[in-house]
Every structure is written in structure tokens, then in C-alpha cells.
Short mmCIF file of C-alpha atoms in Angstrom, two decimals:
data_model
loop_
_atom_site.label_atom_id
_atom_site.label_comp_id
_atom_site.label_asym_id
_atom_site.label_seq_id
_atom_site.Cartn_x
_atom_site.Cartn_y
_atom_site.Cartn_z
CA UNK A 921 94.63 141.37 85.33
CA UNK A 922 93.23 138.97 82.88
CA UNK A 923 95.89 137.06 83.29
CA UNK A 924 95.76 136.62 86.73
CA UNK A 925 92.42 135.62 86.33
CA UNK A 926 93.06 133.00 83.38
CA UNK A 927 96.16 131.69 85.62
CA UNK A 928 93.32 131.27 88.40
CA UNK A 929 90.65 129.54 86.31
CA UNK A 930 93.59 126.66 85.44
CA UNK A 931 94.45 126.08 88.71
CA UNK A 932 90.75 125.92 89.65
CA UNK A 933 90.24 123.16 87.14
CA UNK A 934 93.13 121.28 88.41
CA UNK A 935 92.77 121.29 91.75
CA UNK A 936 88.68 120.53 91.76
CA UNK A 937 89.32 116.89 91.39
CA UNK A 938 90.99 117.34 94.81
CA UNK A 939 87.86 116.33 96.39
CA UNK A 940 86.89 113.34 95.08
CA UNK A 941 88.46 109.96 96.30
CA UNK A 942 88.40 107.15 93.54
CA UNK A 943 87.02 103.80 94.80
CA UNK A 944 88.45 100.80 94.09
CA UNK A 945 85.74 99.26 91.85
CA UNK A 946 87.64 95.58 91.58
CA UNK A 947 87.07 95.47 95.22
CA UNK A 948 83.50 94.72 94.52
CA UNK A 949 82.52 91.27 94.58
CA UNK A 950 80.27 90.45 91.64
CA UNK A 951 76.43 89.34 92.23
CA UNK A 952 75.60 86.51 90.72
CA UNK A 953 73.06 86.77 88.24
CA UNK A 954 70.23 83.81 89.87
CA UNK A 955 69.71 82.86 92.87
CA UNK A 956 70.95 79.37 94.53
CA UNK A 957 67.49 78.65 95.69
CA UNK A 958 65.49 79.66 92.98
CA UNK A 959 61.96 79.24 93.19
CA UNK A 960 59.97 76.39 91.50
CA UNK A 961 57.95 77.59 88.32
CA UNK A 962 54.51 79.16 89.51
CA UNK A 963 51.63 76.51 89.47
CA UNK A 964 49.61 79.28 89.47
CA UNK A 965 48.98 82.76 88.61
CA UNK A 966 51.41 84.93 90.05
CA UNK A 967 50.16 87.92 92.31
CA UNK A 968 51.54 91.54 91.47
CA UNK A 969 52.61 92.69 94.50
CA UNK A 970 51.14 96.67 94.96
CA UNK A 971 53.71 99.17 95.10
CA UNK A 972 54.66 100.59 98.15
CA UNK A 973 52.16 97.45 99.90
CA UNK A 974 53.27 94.56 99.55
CA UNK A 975 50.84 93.19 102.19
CA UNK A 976 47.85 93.56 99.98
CA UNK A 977 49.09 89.94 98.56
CA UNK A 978 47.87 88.28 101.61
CA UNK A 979 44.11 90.32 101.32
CA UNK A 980 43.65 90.46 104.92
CA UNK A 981 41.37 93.53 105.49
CA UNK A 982 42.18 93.12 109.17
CA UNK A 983 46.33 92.83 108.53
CA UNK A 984 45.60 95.87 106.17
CA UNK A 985 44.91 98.21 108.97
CA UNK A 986 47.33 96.84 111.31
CA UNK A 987 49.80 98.03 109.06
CA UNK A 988 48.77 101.03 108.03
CA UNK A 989 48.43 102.18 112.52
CA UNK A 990 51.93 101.19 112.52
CA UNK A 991 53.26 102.82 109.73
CA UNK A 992 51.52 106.04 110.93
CA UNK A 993 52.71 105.57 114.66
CA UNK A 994 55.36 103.74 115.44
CA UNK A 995 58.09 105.42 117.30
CA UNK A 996 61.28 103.61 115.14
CA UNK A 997 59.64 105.47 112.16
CA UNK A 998 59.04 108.66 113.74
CA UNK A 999 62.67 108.58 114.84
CA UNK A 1000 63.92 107.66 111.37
CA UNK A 1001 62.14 110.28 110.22
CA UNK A 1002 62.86 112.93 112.36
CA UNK A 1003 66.67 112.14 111.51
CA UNK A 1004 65.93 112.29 107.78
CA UNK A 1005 64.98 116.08 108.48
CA UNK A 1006 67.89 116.71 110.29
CA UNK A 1007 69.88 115.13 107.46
CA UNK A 1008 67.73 117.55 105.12
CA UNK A 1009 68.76 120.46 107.24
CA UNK A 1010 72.75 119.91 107.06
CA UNK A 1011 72.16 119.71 103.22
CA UNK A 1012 71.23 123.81 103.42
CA UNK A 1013 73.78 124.11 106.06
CA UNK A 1014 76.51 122.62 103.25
CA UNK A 1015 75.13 124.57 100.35
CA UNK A 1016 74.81 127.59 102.29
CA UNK A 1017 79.15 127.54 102.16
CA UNK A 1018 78.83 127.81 98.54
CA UNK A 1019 77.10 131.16 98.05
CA UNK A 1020 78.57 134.61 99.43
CA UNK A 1021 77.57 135.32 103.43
CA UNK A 1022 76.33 139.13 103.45
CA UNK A 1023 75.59 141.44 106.73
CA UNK A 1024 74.56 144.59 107.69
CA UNK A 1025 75.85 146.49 110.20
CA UNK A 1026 75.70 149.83 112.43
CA UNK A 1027 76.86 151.53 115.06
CA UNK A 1028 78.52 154.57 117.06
CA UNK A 1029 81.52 154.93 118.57
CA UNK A 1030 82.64 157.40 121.38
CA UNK A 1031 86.80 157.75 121.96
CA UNK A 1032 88.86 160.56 123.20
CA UNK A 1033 92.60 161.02 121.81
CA UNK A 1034 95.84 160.77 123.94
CA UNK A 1035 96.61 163.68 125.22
CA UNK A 1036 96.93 166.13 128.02
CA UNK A 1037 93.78 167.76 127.02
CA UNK A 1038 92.20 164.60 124.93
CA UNK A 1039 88.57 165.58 123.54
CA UNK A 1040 85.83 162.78 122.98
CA UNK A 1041 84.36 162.59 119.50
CA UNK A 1042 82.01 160.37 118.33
CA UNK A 1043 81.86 158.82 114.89
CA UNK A 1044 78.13 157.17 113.56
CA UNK A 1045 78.97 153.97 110.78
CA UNK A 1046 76.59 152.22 108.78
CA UNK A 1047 77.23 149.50 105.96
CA UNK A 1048 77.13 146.16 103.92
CA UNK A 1049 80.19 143.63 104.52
CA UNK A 1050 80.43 140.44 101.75
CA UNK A 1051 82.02 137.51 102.24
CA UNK A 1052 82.68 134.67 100.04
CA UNK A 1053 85.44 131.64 99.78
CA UNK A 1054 86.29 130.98 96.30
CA UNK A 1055 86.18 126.82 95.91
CA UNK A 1056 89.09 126.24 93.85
CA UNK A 1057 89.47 122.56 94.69
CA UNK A 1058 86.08 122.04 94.89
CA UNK A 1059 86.21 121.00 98.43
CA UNK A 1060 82.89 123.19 98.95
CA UNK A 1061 80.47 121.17 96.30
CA UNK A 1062 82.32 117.98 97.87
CA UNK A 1063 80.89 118.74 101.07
CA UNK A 1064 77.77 119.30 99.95
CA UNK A 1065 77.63 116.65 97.92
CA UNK A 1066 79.00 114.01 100.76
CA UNK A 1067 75.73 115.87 102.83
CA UNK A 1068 73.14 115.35 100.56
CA UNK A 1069 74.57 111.54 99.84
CA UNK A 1070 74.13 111.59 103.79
CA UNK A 1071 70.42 112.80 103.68
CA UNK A 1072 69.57 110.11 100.91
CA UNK A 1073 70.85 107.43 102.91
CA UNK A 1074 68.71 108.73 105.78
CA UNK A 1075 65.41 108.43 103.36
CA UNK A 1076 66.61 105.12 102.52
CA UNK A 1077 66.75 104.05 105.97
CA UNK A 1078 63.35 105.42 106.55
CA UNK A 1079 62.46 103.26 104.03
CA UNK A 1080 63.72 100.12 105.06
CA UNK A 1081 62.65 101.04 108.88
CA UNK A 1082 58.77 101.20 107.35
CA UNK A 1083 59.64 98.07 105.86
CA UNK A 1084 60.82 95.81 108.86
CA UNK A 1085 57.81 97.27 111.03
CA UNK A 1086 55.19 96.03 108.22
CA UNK A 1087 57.14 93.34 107.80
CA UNK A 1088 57.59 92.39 111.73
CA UNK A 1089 53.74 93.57 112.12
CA UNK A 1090 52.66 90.99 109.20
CA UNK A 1091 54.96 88.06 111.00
CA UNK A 1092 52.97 88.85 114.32
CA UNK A 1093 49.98 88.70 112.95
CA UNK A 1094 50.28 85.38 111.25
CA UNK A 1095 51.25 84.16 114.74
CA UNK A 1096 48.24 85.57 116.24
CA UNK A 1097 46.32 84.09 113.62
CA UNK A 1098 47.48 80.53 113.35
CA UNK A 1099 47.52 80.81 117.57
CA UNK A 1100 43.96 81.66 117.84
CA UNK A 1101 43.38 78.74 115.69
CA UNK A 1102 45.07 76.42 117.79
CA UNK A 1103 43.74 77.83 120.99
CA UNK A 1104 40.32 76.83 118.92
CA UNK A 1105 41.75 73.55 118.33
CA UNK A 1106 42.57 72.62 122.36
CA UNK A 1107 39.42 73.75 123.35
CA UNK A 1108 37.56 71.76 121.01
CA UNK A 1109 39.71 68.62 122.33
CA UNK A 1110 38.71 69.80 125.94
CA UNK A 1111 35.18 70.08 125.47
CA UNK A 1112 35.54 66.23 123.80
CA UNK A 1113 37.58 65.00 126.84
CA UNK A 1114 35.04 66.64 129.13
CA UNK A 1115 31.91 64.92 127.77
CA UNK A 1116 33.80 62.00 127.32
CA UNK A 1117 34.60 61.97 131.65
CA UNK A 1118 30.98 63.08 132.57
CA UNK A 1119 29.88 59.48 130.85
CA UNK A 1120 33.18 57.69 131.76
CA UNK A 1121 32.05 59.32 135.51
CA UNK A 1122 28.69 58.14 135.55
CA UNK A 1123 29.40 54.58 134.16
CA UNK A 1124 31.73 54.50 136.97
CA UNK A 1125 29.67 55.39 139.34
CA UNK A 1126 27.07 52.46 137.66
CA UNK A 1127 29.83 49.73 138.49
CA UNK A 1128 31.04 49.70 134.07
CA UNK A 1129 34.38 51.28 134.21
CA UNK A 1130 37.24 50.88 136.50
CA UNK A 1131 38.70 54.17 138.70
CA UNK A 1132 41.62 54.12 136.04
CA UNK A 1133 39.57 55.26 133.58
CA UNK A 1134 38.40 58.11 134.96
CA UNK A 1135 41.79 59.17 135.85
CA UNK A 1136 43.26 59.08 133.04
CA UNK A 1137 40.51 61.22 131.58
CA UNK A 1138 40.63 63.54 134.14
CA UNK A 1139 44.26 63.66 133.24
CA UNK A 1140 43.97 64.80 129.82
CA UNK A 1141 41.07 67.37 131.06
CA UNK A 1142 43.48 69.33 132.97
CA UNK A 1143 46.36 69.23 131.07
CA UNK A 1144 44.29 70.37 127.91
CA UNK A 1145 43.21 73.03 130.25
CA UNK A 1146 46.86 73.87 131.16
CA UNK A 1147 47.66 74.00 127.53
CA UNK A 1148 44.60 76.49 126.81
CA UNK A 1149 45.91 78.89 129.68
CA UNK A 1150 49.29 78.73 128.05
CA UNK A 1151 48.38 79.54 125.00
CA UNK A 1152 46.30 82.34 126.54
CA UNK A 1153 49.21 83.85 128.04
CA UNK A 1154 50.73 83.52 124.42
CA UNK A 1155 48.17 85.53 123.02
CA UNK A 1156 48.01 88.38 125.49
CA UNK A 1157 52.15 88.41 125.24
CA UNK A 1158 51.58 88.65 121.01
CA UNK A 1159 48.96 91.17 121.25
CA UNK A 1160 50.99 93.71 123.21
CA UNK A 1161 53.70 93.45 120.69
CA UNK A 1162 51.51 94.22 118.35
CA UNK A 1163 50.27 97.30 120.38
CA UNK A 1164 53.83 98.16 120.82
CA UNK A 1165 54.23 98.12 116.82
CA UNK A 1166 51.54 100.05 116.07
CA UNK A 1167 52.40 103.04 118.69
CA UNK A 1168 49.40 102.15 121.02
CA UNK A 1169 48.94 101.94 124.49
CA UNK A 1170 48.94 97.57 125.34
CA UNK A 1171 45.73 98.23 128.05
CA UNK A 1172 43.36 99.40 125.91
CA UNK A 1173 44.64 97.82 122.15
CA UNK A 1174 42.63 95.31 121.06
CA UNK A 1175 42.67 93.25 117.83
CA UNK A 1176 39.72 92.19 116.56
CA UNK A 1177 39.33 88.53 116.41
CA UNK A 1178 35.17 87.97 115.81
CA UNK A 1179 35.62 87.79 112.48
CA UNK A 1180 37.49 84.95 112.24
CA UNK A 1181 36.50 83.22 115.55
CA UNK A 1182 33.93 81.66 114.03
CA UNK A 1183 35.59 80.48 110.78
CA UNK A 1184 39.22 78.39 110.03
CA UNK A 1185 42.32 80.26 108.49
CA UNK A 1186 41.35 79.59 105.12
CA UNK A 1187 43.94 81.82 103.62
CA UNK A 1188 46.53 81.24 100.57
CA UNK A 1189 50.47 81.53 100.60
CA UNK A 1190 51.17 83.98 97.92
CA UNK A 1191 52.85 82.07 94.84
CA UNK A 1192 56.47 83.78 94.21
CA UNK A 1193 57.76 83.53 90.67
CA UNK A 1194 60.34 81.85 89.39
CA UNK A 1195 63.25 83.42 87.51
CA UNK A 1196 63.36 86.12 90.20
CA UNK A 1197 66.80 88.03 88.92
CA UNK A 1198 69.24 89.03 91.49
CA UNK A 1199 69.50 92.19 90.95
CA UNK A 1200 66.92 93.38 92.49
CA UNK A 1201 68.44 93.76 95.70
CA UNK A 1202 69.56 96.85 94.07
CA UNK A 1203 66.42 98.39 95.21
CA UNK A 1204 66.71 96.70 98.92
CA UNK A 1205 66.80 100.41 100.95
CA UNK A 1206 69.20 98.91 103.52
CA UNK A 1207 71.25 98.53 100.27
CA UNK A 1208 70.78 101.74 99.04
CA UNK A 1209 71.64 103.49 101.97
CA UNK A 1210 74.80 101.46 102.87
CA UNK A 1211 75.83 102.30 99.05
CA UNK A 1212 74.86 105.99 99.58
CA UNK A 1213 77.15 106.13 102.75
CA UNK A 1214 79.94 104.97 101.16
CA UNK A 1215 79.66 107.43 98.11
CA UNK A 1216 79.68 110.16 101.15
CA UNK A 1217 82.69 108.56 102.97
CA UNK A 1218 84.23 108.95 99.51
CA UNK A 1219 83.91 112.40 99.15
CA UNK A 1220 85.27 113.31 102.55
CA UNK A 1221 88.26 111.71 101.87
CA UNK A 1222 88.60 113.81 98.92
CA UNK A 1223 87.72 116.78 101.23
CA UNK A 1224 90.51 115.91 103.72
CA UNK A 1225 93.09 115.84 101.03
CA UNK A 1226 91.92 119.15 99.75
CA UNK A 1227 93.11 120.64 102.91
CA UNK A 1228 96.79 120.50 101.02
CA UNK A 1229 95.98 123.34 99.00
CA UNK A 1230 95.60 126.90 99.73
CA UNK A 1231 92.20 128.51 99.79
CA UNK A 1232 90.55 131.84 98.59
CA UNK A 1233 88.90 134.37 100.26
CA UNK A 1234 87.30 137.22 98.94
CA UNK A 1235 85.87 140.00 101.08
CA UNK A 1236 84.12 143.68 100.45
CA UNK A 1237 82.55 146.16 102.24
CA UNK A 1238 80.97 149.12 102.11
CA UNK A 1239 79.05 152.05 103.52
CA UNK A 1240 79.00 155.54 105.67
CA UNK A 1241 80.51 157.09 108.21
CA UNK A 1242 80.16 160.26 109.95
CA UNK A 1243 80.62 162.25 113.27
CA UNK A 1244 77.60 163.89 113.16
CA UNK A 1245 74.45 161.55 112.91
CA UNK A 1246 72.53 163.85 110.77
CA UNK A 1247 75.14 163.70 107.89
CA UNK A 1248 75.98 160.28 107.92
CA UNK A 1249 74.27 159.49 104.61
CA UNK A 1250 76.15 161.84 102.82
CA UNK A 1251 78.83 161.44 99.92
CA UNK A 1252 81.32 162.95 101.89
CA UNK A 1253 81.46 160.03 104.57
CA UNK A 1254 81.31 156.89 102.16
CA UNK A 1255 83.52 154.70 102.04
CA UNK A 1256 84.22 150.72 100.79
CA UNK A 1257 86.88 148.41 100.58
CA UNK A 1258 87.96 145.04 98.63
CA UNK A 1259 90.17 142.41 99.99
CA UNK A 1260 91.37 138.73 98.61
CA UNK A 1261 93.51 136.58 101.13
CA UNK A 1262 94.89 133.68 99.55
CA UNK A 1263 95.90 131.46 102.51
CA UNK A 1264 98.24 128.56 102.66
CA UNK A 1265 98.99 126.24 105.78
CA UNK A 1266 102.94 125.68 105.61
CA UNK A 1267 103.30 123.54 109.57
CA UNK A 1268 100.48 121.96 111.22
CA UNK A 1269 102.30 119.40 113.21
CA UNK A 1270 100.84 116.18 110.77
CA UNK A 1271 96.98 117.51 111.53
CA UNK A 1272 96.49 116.90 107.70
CA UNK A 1273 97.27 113.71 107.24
CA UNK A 1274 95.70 112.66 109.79
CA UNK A 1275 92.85 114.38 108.83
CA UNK A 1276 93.30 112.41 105.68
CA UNK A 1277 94.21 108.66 107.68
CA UNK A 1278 90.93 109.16 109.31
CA UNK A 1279 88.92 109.80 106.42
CA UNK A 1280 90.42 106.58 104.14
CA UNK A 1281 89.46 104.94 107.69
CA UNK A 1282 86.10 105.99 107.42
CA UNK A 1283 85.70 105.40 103.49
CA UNK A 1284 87.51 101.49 104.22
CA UNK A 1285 84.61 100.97 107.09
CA UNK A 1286 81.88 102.05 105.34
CA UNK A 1287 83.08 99.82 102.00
CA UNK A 1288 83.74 97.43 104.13
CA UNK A 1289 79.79 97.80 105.82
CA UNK A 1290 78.32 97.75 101.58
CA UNK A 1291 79.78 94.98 100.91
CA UNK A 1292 78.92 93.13 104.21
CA UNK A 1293 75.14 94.46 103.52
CA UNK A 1294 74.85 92.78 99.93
CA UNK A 1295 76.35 89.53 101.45
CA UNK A 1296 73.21 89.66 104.22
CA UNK A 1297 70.57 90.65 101.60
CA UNK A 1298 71.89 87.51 99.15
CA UNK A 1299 71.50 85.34 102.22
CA UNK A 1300 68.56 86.40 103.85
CA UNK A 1301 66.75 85.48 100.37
CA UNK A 1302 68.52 82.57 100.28
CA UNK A 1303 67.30 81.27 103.54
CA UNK A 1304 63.87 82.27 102.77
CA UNK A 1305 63.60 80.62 99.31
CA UNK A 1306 65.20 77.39 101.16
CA UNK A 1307 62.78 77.73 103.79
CA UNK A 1308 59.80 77.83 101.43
CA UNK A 1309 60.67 75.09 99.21
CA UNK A 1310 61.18 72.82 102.49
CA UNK A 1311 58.24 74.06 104.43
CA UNK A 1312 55.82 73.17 100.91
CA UNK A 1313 57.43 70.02 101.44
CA UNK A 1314 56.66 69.69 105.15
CA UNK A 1315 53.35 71.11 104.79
CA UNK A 1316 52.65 67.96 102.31
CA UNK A 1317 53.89 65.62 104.72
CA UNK A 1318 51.97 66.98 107.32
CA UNK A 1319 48.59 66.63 105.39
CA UNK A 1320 49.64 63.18 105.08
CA UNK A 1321 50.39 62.45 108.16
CA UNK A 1322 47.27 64.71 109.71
CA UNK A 1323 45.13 62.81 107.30
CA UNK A 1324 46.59 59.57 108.98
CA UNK A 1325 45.70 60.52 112.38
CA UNK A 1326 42.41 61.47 111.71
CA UNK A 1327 41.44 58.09 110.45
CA UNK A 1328 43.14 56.22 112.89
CA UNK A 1329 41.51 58.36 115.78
CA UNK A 1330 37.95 57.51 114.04
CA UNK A 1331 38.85 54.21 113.86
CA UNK A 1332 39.61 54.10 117.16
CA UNK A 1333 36.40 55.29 118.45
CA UNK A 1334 34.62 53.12 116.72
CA UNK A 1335 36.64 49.80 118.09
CA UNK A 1336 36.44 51.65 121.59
CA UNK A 1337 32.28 52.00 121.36
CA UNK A 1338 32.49 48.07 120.17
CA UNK A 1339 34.36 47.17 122.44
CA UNK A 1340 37.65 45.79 120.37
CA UNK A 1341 40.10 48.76 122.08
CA UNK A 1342 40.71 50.04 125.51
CA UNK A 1343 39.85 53.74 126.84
CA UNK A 1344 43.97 53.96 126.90
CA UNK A 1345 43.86 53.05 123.02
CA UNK A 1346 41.53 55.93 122.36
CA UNK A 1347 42.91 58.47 123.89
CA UNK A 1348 46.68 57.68 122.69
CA UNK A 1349 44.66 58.32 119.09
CA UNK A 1350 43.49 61.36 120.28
CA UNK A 1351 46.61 63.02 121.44
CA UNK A 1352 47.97 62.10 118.44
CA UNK A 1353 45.64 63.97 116.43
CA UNK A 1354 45.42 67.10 118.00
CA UNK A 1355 49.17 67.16 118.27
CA UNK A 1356 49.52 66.65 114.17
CA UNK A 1357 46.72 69.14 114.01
CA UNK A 1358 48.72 71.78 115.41
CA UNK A 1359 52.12 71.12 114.10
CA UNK A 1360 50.40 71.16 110.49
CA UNK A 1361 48.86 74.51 112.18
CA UNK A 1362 52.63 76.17 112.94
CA UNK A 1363 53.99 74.81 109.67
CA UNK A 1364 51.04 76.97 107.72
CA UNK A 1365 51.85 80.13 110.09
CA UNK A 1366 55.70 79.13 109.20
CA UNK A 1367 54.58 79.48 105.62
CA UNK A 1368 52.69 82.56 105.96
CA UNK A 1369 56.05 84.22 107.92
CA UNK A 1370 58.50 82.90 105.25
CA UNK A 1371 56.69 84.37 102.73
CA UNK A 1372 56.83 87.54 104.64
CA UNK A 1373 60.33 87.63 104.95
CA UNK A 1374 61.25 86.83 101.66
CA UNK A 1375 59.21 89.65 100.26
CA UNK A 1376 61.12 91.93 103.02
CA UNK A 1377 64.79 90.40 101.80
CA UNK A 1378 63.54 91.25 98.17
CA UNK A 1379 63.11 94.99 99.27
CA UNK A 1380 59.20 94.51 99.62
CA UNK A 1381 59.02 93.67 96.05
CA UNK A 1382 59.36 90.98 93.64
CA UNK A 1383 58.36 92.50 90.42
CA UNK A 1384 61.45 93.44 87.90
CA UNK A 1385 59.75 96.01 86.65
#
């Protein structure tokens, strides 16, 4: 006997590396250590970013809350994590395989014998029946293994879900923000243009000013009017995204604008360090999880190949039985029994390896989906840390060039009220301020959403520690 059972132990260690597949580690493309487009060193202090809130850089009390409604109602999160718990629940369905299954049982049975004067007896049975597969290659742990793999990779994609919501509710913000400024902007230029027509209008109708110049005033009126209901439309279209983001109804959500309706966006693009290393899109979760599902894909193959080798089954039961209901307790009517199948598949038509093709299929996808995930992460920071260096440079070239227009439209006016331009001069100055006042305008909400994304590419943080 204790032979049998050492004999069993060695083929138990042998055959439990059944169910593990290695991976091909060369495979693996090597990160660079840097980035291509590093940042520039930090002018200024650097801002921690808060763990777990990354938009507390930007210290927008107003963003703040917008965030924090979505990440409480959005519907992509609630379905992430309702899957997460139904990853969590085929974790204890897995394990459960690993433990013996135990029942009760009872009943009574009423048969007559064959005969040509057969008599019906009854017999009264009560017991406990044990069940439990021995997991001699290890195929069992595998499984559960390759499950809870599954369920991390479901928490990581929670994680990165609550990620691209703040993230996508902190890029439609900005908008919102730098469009309510610009909507400020037009109608500021309209109320100009109409003052300016209400005296053209009357020194027309004194005999001063020709027809044409009241047309083309009363040009630039209503298309600055057209603009304003454009941008209107804009704003209503942003605002139920928003709503949409943050699991609220569009007719009733409103955001708040008063408090910075009477104020300019004054705000400050977060400074991002240099020397940022490039491993930490280790901790990206879209990483994590596509790493995670690979590790599981790996174990199943390991799993399918364990199918090759026989498996061991140990059953026992045990209890009472008795014709008469009143004695069925006694000694006299127990009974048990103890069983151990070893079974062995010799034929199965090729259903094992191609139990086994379809697993290496699944492993080579999901490798194939890690490795095509770290590519996307090491360019979506690339883009990002090219976008901010060239929109700093923009933005500087836009100061210029609004600081240009601004003193060539005051110059203007004060040639037109002496007389040395025409009304056409003028207003050619003033479209071309307010149209450099608004592209600086997107160029600052282009810096605002770059910033964004490149803390969302980094994983929602840039600390490396």
C-alpha cells in the first residue's frame, strides 16, 4: 500500500507541470528605457499628482465634482463592474473543483420481486456520499489559477474604464470651458459692432456716411450673431455629453457656469517632469489587464494538454438502510463503501488536440493583443509629449501674433476716428482680432486636453514612486 501511494506521489509531481504552458519570453520586444519625446526640464515646480485623482492638478472645484458624478454613475463603469463580480464569482466556481463535493441523501423505495406470487417490500436509506478528483497534473489549480488571472484583468479594466471616463469628462470640460469663453468673446465683438451701426446709422441718416457703410456693419452684426447661435448649439451639444458621462438625465443637467461667467480662464497647464522613465506604463491598467489575460491564456493551454493524462477519482459513501423505518438507525442496517476510478481516454477521434490547437490559438491572440497594447500605450505618450512641446510653441506664437492684432486694431481706430483709414480698414482689424483671439483661445483648451491625455497614457500618473 505504501507503495502504491509513494508510486502515486511521483507521478503527481511529474505530471503537475502539465498545466502550465511556457511563454516565449524572446518574443517580447524590449521597452526602451526614455521616451522619444521627452519632456523639457520643469521651469517650475512640479505638481504631485494625488493618487487615485489625478484631476486635482488642474484645482478646478467645479471639474472636481464632475468627476466624482461620473465615476459614481456612469453606466460603462457600472458595467465593468458588474463583470468584475462575475469574474469574482467563477474564481469560487474554479476553487470549488479543488476541494471534495459532499451530499446528503434519503429516501424509500417500494419494489415487488419476480414472481408468480411477487410481494412488495419497502426498504428506508439514509446517508453521506463524498466525492473528490485527485489533481495529479495539476490541471485543477491551473484552472483556478487561469480564473482568478481572468478576474484581475477584469479589476484592471475597471480601472482603466474609471480612467477614460475622468479622463474623457476632464477633455469635455476644458471644451466647455474655453467655449464659454469664446462665446464671451463674440458677444463682446457684437455688442462693439452694434454700437458701432447705431452711430454709423444715425450719421447716415445726418447725410456723413455713405449706405455702404452701414452695410457692411450690418454685415458683421449678423454674422457675429450667426456665430454666437453656433456656438450656442455647441454648448448645449457639449453639455449633454457631459450629462451622458456623468449618468444624468441631459433635460434637467446643468453645469454651473456663474462662477466663471464673470471672470477669464485664468487657469495653469500642469508642468510635467522631465526624465519621466518608461516604465511606468507598467502600471497603465489597460496594460495590466492585457498582461493578465495572457498569463490566463497560458494556463489553459497547459490545461488542454493535461487532458493527455488519466485522471483520479475518489469516491465514498456511507450510511443506513432498513425495511422498517423505525430501525433504520440501527447497527444492523449500516453500511459504506470506497471507490477510486482511475480513468484514461484511449480514442477520441483528435478532440484533444484540438482542444490543445485552440488553446495555443488563444494564448498566440492574446500575446499577440499584449504586445499590440504596449505598442499603443508607447505611442499614445508619444503623441501627447509631441503635442505639448508643439502646442507651448504655438501658444507663444499665438501671444505674439494676438499681441499684434490688438495693436494694430487700436491703431486702427484711432486713424479711423481721425480720419486717416476707411470704415472697411477698421473692421478688417477687427476681424482679425477676434479671430486670433479665439484661435489663441482653442490652442489653450488644446493645451489643457493634451495634458489630459498624457496623464491618461501615463496610467493617470506620472510619479515613479
Amino acid at each position: 500500500m505504501l507503495k502504491s501511494i509513494t508510486t502515486l506521489s511521483l507521478a503527481t509531481l511529474l505530471l503537475a507541470g502539465c498545466a502550465t504552458e511556457p511563454l516565449n519570453s524572446a518574443a517580447l520586444t524590449a521597452p526602451p528605457p526614455a521616451f522619444k519625446g521627452e519632456a523639457a526640464p520643469a521651469t517650475a515646480a512640479t505638481p504631485a499628482l494625488a493618487m487615485g485623482q489625478w484631476w486635482k492638478v488642474f484645482a478646478d472645484p467645479t471639474l472636481d465634482g464632475l468627476i466624482e458624478r461620473s465615476l459614481a454613475r456612469n453606466t460603462d463603469i457600472r458595467i465593468a463592474a458588474a463583470r468584475l463580480e462575475q469574474s469574482k464569482a467563477l474564481v469560487k466556481s474554479a476553487r470549488s473543483s479543488l476541494f471534495p463535493q459532499v451530499g446528503i441523501s434519503a429516501g424509500s423505495t417500494r419494489a415487488s420481486d419476480v414472481g408468480q406470487d411477487p410481494k412488495a417490500s419497502t426498504l428506508h436509506s439514509a446517508g453521506i456520499d463524498l466525492s473528490y478528483e485527485v489533481d495529479i497534473t495539476g490541471k485543477l489549480f491551473s484552472a483556478a489559477k487561469a480564473a482568478r488571472l481572468d478576474a484581475q484583468a477584469s479589476e484592471a479594466l475597471l480601472a482603466d474604464t474609471r480612467l477614460l471616463i475622468a479622463g474623457t469628462v476632464a477633455e469635455t470640460y476644458f471644451a466647455l470651458r474655453a467655449l464659454d469663453e469664446e462665446r464671451a468673446i463674440v458677444r463682446d465683438t457684437l455688442t462693439a459692432y452694434r454700437t458701432t451701426l447705431d452711430v454709423t446709422q444715425r450719421r447716415f441718416e445726418a447725410g456723413d456716411v455713405a449706405e455702404l457703410d452701414v452695410a457692411r456693419l450690418q454685415t458683421e452684426v449678423s454674422s457675429s450673431e450667426s456665430e454666437l447661435l453656433a456656438l450656442d448649439r455647441q454648448r448645449a451639444q457639449i453639455e449633454n455629453a457631459l450629462a451622458v458621462l456623468t449618468g444624468e438625465v441631459a433635460t434637467t443637467f446643468d453645469v454651473e457656469s456663474q462662477s466663471w461667467a464673470s471672470q477669464p480662464w485664468a487657469g495653469h497647464v500642469p508642468v510635467v517632469p522631465a526624465g519621466i522613465p518608461s516604465d511606468v506604463l507598467k502600471r497603465r491598467p489597460d496594460v495590466q489587464a492585457a498582461e493578465l489575460s495572457m498569463q490566463a491564456a497560458q494556463r489553459r493551454v497547459g490545461i488542454a494538454k493535461a487532458a493527455w493524462f488519466p485522471s483520479l477519482t475518489l469516491t465514498a459513501s456511507g450510511g443506513y438502510a432498513s425495511s422498517d423505518l423505525g430501525d433504520l438507525f440501527e447497527d444492523a442496517g449500516r453500511n459504506w463503501s470506497l471507490t477510486g476510478l482511475l480513468a484514461q481516454a484511449i480514442f477520441d477521434g483528435g478532440r484533444r488536440n484540438a482542444g490543445i490547437a485552440l488553446a495555443k490559438g488563444d494564448l498566440e491572440i492574446a500575446f499577440a493583443g499584449y504586445q499590440q497594447q504596449v505598442l499603443v500605450a508607447f505611442a499614445d505618450v508619444e503623441d501627447q509629449l509631441a503635442a505639448r512641446q508643439t502646442l507651448e510653441a504655438q501658444a507663444r506664437t499665438q501671444t505674439e501674433a494676438l499681441n499684434a492684432a490688438t495693436r494694430a486694431l487700436n491703431l486702427s481706430q484711432s486713424r479711423y476716428r481721425n480720419g486717416y483709414v476707411s470704415q472697411l480698414d477698421l473692421l478688417d482689424a477687427q476681424r482679425s482680432e477676434l479671430r486670433t483671439r479665439r484661435q489663441a483661445l482653442q490652442v489653450k483648451a488644446a493645451q489643457y486636453q493634451s495634458s489630459v491625455r498624457l496623464i491618461r497614457a501615463l496610467g493617470g500618473d506620472w510619479n515613479t514612486i
